[in-house]
Each structure stands twice: as structure tokens, then as C-alpha cells.
Short mmCIF file of C-alpha atoms in Angstrom, two decimals:
data_model
loop_
_atom_site.label_atom_id
_atom_site.label_comp_id
_atom_site.label_asym_id
_atom_site.label_seq_id
_atom_site.Cartn_x
_atom_site.Cartn_y
_atom_site.Cartn_z
CA MET A 1 -30.27 -7.37 12.89
CA LYS A 2 -29.55 -3.77 11.98
CA ILE A 3 -27.30 -3.30 15.01
CA LYS A 4 -25.46 -6.56 14.26
CA SER A 5 -24.79 -5.48 10.69
CA HIS A 6 -23.03 -2.29 11.87
CA ILE A 7 -20.64 -3.97 14.34
CA PRO A 8 -17.90 -4.86 11.79
CA ASN A 9 -18.06 -1.37 10.26
CA ALA A 10 -17.73 0.17 13.71
CA VAL A 11 -14.57 -1.90 14.29
CA THR A 12 -13.27 -0.77 10.89
CA LEU A 13 -13.85 2.86 11.87
CA MET A 14 -11.74 2.24 14.99
CA ASN A 15 -9.00 1.15 12.61
CA ALA A 16 -9.34 4.47 10.77
CA LEU A 17 -9.44 6.40 14.07
CA SER A 18 -6.24 4.69 15.21
CA GLY A 19 -4.56 5.84 12.00
CA VAL A 20 -5.75 9.43 12.38
CA ILE A 21 -4.60 9.65 16.01
CA GLY A 22 -1.27 8.07 15.03
CA ILE A 23 -0.77 10.77 12.39
CA ILE A 24 -1.43 13.47 15.00
CA TRP A 25 1.20 12.01 17.33
CA VAL A 26 3.76 11.74 14.53
CA LEU A 27 3.14 15.37 13.56
CA LYS A 28 3.85 16.26 17.18
CA GLY A 29 7.24 14.58 16.78
CA ASP A 30 6.47 11.31 18.56
CA ILE A 31 7.41 8.90 15.80
CA GLN A 32 7.38 5.78 17.96
CA SER A 33 3.74 6.33 18.89
CA GLY A 34 3.02 6.00 15.18
CA ALA A 35 4.08 2.35 15.43
CA TYR A 36 1.83 1.74 18.40
CA PHE A 37 -1.19 3.09 16.58
CA ILE A 38 -0.37 1.05 13.47
CA ILE A 39 -0.30 -2.07 15.65
CA LEU A 40 -3.63 -1.04 17.21
CA ALA A 41 -5.08 -0.44 13.76
CA ALA A 42 -3.86 -3.86 12.64
CA ILE A 43 -5.70 -5.46 15.56
CA PHE A 44 -8.92 -3.70 14.59
CA ASP A 45 -8.29 -4.65 10.95
CA PHE A 46 -8.17 -8.31 11.93
CA PHE A 47 -11.26 -8.21 14.10
CA ASP A 48 -13.50 -6.34 11.65
CA GLY A 49 -13.24 -9.17 9.13
CA PHE A 50 -13.47 -11.75 11.90
CA ALA A 51 -16.63 -10.10 13.25
CA ALA A 52 -18.18 -9.92 9.76
CA ARG A 53 -17.62 -13.64 9.18
CA ILE A 54 -18.86 -14.69 12.62
CA LEU A 55 -21.95 -12.49 12.44
CA LYS A 56 -22.46 -13.33 8.75
CA VAL A 57 -22.90 -9.69 7.79
CA GLN A 58 -20.20 -9.30 5.14
CA SER A 59 -21.08 -6.53 2.68
CA ASP A 60 -19.68 -4.53 -0.23
CA ILE A 61 -19.73 -1.33 1.83
CA GLY A 62 -17.71 -3.09 4.52
CA LYS A 63 -15.09 -4.06 1.96
CA GLN A 64 -14.81 -0.52 0.65
CA LEU A 65 -14.74 0.99 4.14
CA ASP A 66 -12.00 -1.45 5.11
CA SER A 67 -9.82 -0.25 2.21
CA LEU A 68 -10.37 3.42 3.11
CA ALA A 69 -9.43 2.77 6.74
CA ASP A 70 -6.38 0.76 5.66
CA LEU A 71 -5.21 3.61 3.44
CA ILE A 72 -5.18 5.92 6.47
CA SER A 73 -3.58 3.51 8.93
CA PHE A 74 -1.29 1.51 6.64
CA GLY A 75 -0.59 4.05 3.91
CA VAL A 76 -0.74 7.64 5.14
CA LEU A 77 0.42 7.02 8.71
CA PRO A 78 3.61 5.03 7.79
CA GLY A 79 4.19 7.64 5.08
CA PHE A 80 4.27 10.34 7.76
CA VAL A 81 6.57 8.20 9.95
CA ILE A 82 9.15 7.76 7.22
CA PHE A 83 8.77 11.37 6.08
CA LYS A 84 9.58 12.60 9.60
CA ILE A 85 12.54 10.23 9.93
CA CYS A 86 13.92 11.42 6.59
CA GLU A 87 13.23 15.06 7.44
CA SER A 88 15.28 14.76 10.62
CA SER A 89 18.23 13.29 8.70
CA THR A 90 18.68 15.99 6.03
CA SER A 91 18.82 19.72 5.58
CA VAL A 92 17.63 19.43 1.97
CA PRO A 93 13.95 20.45 2.20
CA TRP A 94 12.65 18.51 -0.81
CA LEU A 95 14.30 15.13 -0.14
CA PRO A 96 11.76 13.86 2.43
CA TYR A 97 8.95 14.27 -0.11
CA LEU A 98 10.44 11.39 -2.10
CA THR A 99 9.30 9.05 0.69
CA LEU A 100 5.65 9.88 -0.01
CA ILE A 101 5.68 7.06 -2.54
CA ILE A 102 4.46 4.97 0.42
CA PRO A 103 0.87 6.29 0.67
CA LEU A 104 0.62 6.53 -3.13
CA PHE A 105 1.59 2.93 -3.81
CA SER A 106 -0.44 1.78 -0.77
CA ALA A 107 -3.53 3.29 -2.42
CA LEU A 108 -2.72 1.45 -5.66
CA ARG A 109 -2.14 -1.78 -3.75
CA LEU A 110 -5.49 -1.54 -1.96
CA ALA A 111 -7.35 -0.79 -5.19
CA LYS A 112 -5.61 -3.68 -6.92
CA PHE A 113 -6.45 -6.05 -4.04
CA ASN A 114 -10.15 -5.22 -4.26
CA LEU A 115 -10.25 -6.26 -7.91
CA ASP A 116 -7.77 -9.16 -7.92
CA THR A 117 -9.52 -12.54 -7.70
CA ARG A 118 -6.24 -14.44 -7.37
CA GLN A 119 -5.63 -13.56 -3.72
CA SER A 120 -7.97 -16.03 -2.06
CA ASP A 121 -5.23 -18.12 -0.39
CA ARG A 122 -2.10 -16.09 -1.13
CA PHE A 123 -1.26 -12.42 -1.35
CA ILE A 124 0.13 -11.03 -4.58
CA GLY A 125 2.52 -8.32 -3.46
CA LEU A 126 3.34 -7.15 0.05
CA PRO A 127 0.18 -6.44 2.13
CA THR A 128 -0.14 -2.82 3.32
CA PRO A 129 -0.27 -3.77 7.04
CA ALA A 130 3.03 -5.66 6.73
CA ASN A 131 4.64 -2.72 4.95
CA ALA A 132 3.32 -0.28 7.54
CA LEU A 133 4.57 -2.40 10.44
CA PHE A 134 8.00 -2.71 8.83
CA MET A 135 8.36 1.02 8.21
CA SER A 136 7.09 2.16 11.59
CA THR A 137 9.16 -0.22 13.70
CA LEU A 138 12.51 0.48 12.03
CA PRO A 139 13.34 3.05 14.78
CA PHE A 140 12.86 0.32 17.41
CA LEU A 141 15.28 -1.95 15.60
CA ALA A 142 17.72 0.92 15.17
CA ALA A 143 17.67 1.49 18.92
CA ASP A 144 19.04 -2.06 19.35
CA TRP A 145 21.29 -2.15 16.29
CA GLU A 146 23.87 0.59 16.05
CA LEU A 147 24.61 0.00 12.34
CA LEU A 148 20.99 0.49 11.38
CA ALA A 149 20.85 3.60 13.53
CA SER A 150 23.64 5.11 11.44
CA TRP A 151 21.83 4.12 8.23
CA LEU A 152 18.64 5.81 9.39
CA HIS A 153 20.61 9.04 9.54
CA SER A 154 21.11 8.75 5.76
CA PRO A 155 18.21 10.21 3.81
CA PHE A 156 19.24 8.21 0.76
CA PHE A 157 18.99 4.93 2.65
CA ILE A 158 15.56 5.91 4.00
CA ILE A 159 14.33 6.87 0.53
CA ALA A 160 15.72 3.65 -0.99
CA VAL A 161 13.89 1.55 1.61
CA ALA A 162 10.67 3.52 1.07
CA TRP A 163 10.84 2.94 -2.71
CA LEU A 164 11.90 -0.72 -2.48
CA PHE A 165 9.05 -1.69 -0.17
CA SER A 166 6.54 0.43 -2.08
CA ILE A 167 7.48 -1.45 -5.24
CA LEU A 168 6.98 -4.72 -3.33
CA LEU A 169 3.41 -3.63 -2.61
CA LEU A 170 2.63 -3.91 -6.32
CA ALA A 171 5.06 -6.69 -7.25
CA GLU A 172 3.65 -9.82 -8.90
CA LEU A 173 5.13 -11.83 -6.05
CA PRO A 174 3.00 -14.56 -4.37
CA LEU A 175 3.32 -14.28 -0.60
CA ILE A 176 2.16 -16.43 2.28
CA ALA A 177 -1.28 -15.58 3.65
CA LEU A 178 -2.46 -16.89 7.01
CA LYS A 179 -5.63 -18.28 5.45
CA PHE A 180 -6.07 -21.92 6.42
CA LYS A 181 -8.23 -24.19 4.27
CA SER A 182 -7.24 -27.01 6.62
CA TYR A 183 -4.90 -27.38 9.58
CA ASP A 184 -2.83 -30.14 8.01
CA PHE A 185 0.85 -29.52 8.86
CA ALA A 186 2.24 -30.67 5.50
CA ALA A 187 -0.03 -28.31 3.57
CA ASN A 188 0.60 -25.39 5.92
CA LYS A 189 4.18 -25.90 7.10
CA PHE A 190 5.31 -22.47 5.91
CA ARG A 191 2.37 -20.81 7.63
CA TYR A 192 3.16 -22.60 10.89
CA LEU A 193 6.85 -21.75 10.51
CA LEU A 194 6.00 -18.09 10.00
CA ILE A 195 3.74 -18.03 13.06
CA GLY A 196 6.37 -19.75 15.21
CA LEU A 197 9.08 -17.39 13.98
CA GLY A 198 6.88 -14.40 14.69
CA VAL A 199 6.16 -15.52 18.25
CA ALA A 200 9.87 -16.14 18.87
CA LEU A 201 11.03 -12.81 17.45
CA LEU A 202 8.44 -10.81 19.36
CA ALA A 203 9.21 -12.65 22.58
CA ILE A 204 12.96 -12.09 22.23
CA PHE A 205 13.19 -8.66 20.61
CA GLY A 206 9.79 -7.04 21.16
CA LEU A 207 8.79 -4.48 18.55
CA SER A 208 12.32 -4.41 17.16
CA GLY A 209 11.71 -7.96 15.95
CA ILE A 210 8.93 -6.89 13.57
CA PRO A 211 11.23 -5.62 10.73
CA ILE A 212 13.16 -8.89 10.95
CA LEU A 213 9.88 -10.81 10.83
CA ILE A 214 8.69 -8.93 7.69
CA VAL A 215 11.97 -9.62 5.89
CA SER A 216 11.76 -13.27 7.00
CA TYR A 217 8.19 -13.35 5.67
CA LEU A 218 9.41 -12.28 2.23
CA VAL A 219 12.24 -14.81 2.29
CA LEU A 220 9.99 -17.68 3.39
CA SER A 221 7.50 -16.80 0.68
CA VAL A 222 10.18 -16.91 -2.00
CA ILE A 223 11.37 -20.30 -0.68
CA GLU A 224 7.81 -21.62 -0.63
CA ASN A 225 7.29 -20.47 -4.20
CA ARG A 226 10.34 -22.36 -5.35
CA ILE A 227 9.47 -25.54 -3.44
CA GLN A 228 5.71 -25.43 -4.02
CA PRO A 229 5.19 -23.50 -7.28
CA GLU A 230 1.65 -22.74 -8.44
#
């Protein structure tokens, strides 16, 4: 029983380790590897909760450990990614520091989530993994889209994106959560649409489809809120 109770926490620590290794690679100048480690961390983040539910060993310490790991992988790591992108686009030494709003607001988002009882079937504000995936895969999209590549050479565009999405982390905006109470299509049509869109974008565009998917996720959530208000 003791070993079983530690399995989810061990998976959570692999999430944290992925974030730490990703930070090391970004500091070495390999920004794209940051995205790979965020994706790896997201996989561990999914399976720690899954393991806790299956093994029936959910605990308060697991919840707190999960938030600490998420702060590393989905707050600090994407913050370093955007910082390095901004740093490479400007000769003004203090400008890149404006992008560090990402880890700060990610910490606030995680603390808020732990205390907010409204987020049982929807998220309120952009989840930190979604924000991290968006930020870290922008270079992949820029490699396929020349216009975005030119924008990513503008420190002001990078800072604006960092601030906009950081504000969305704390926004009182209900967003779709892939938490199924039933598998009825009518009740979950937006969830199924989001899953189908995600599969299609990843199959067609690979990692460069992730920023498009995150924006689509926000748009679909707004549409769902208008059609199916609380």
C-alpha cells in the first residue's frame, strides 16, 4: 500500500524533472527542446492524476506537489523560452525581462486553481499547460509561416503576446475542460469538436499546429459560453 501511494507522486516528480531539464536546454540556446520537454511534462501531468484516480490514492500532498511541478514545467520553463526569444530580437537589455510576467501569473493561476471550487467541469481562465504549449511552440509555427517569423523578431510583439496570454491565465473566462460526466454527444459536442480539431491539426501541421489549436480552444470556449451559458 505504501509503494502504491507513492506512484502518482513519482510521476509528478517526472513532470518537474522534465521542466528542469527543459530549462537547462533553453539556457544552452536550444529553444525548441523547451517545447519537447513541456510536451513530456504535460504527458506526466496527465498520468499522475490518472494514476491517483485508478489507484485510489489521491491526497492533499499530491495536489500541492502537482502545482509545484506545474509551476516549473508550465510557468518557469515557458517563461525562459519567451525570454530567450525576446532577448534574441532586441539589443535593449531590459526589454526581455518584461516577458517574465509568464511565470509570475502562472504561479497566481495555480494558487487560484487550488482554491477555486468552480472548476469541477470547466476551467476558469487559461490552464497553465495550454499557455505553456502555446508559448513554446510559436517558433515551430513561425518556421512554417513567414509572417509570424517576422513578428517574432519584434520584441514588442513578443511582450504583447506574453502579457495577453498571462492575463488570460487569470481571466474570469469559462473554458472547455476535457472532463466527461457522460459520453453523450449532445452534452459534449464542443469537447468532441475540440478533440477532433486537435487530432487533425497535429496530423497535418505537427507541433506547429499547437498554437492554432490553443487559439481555437479559446474561440470554441467563447462560442460554447454564448450558446450554452451557465
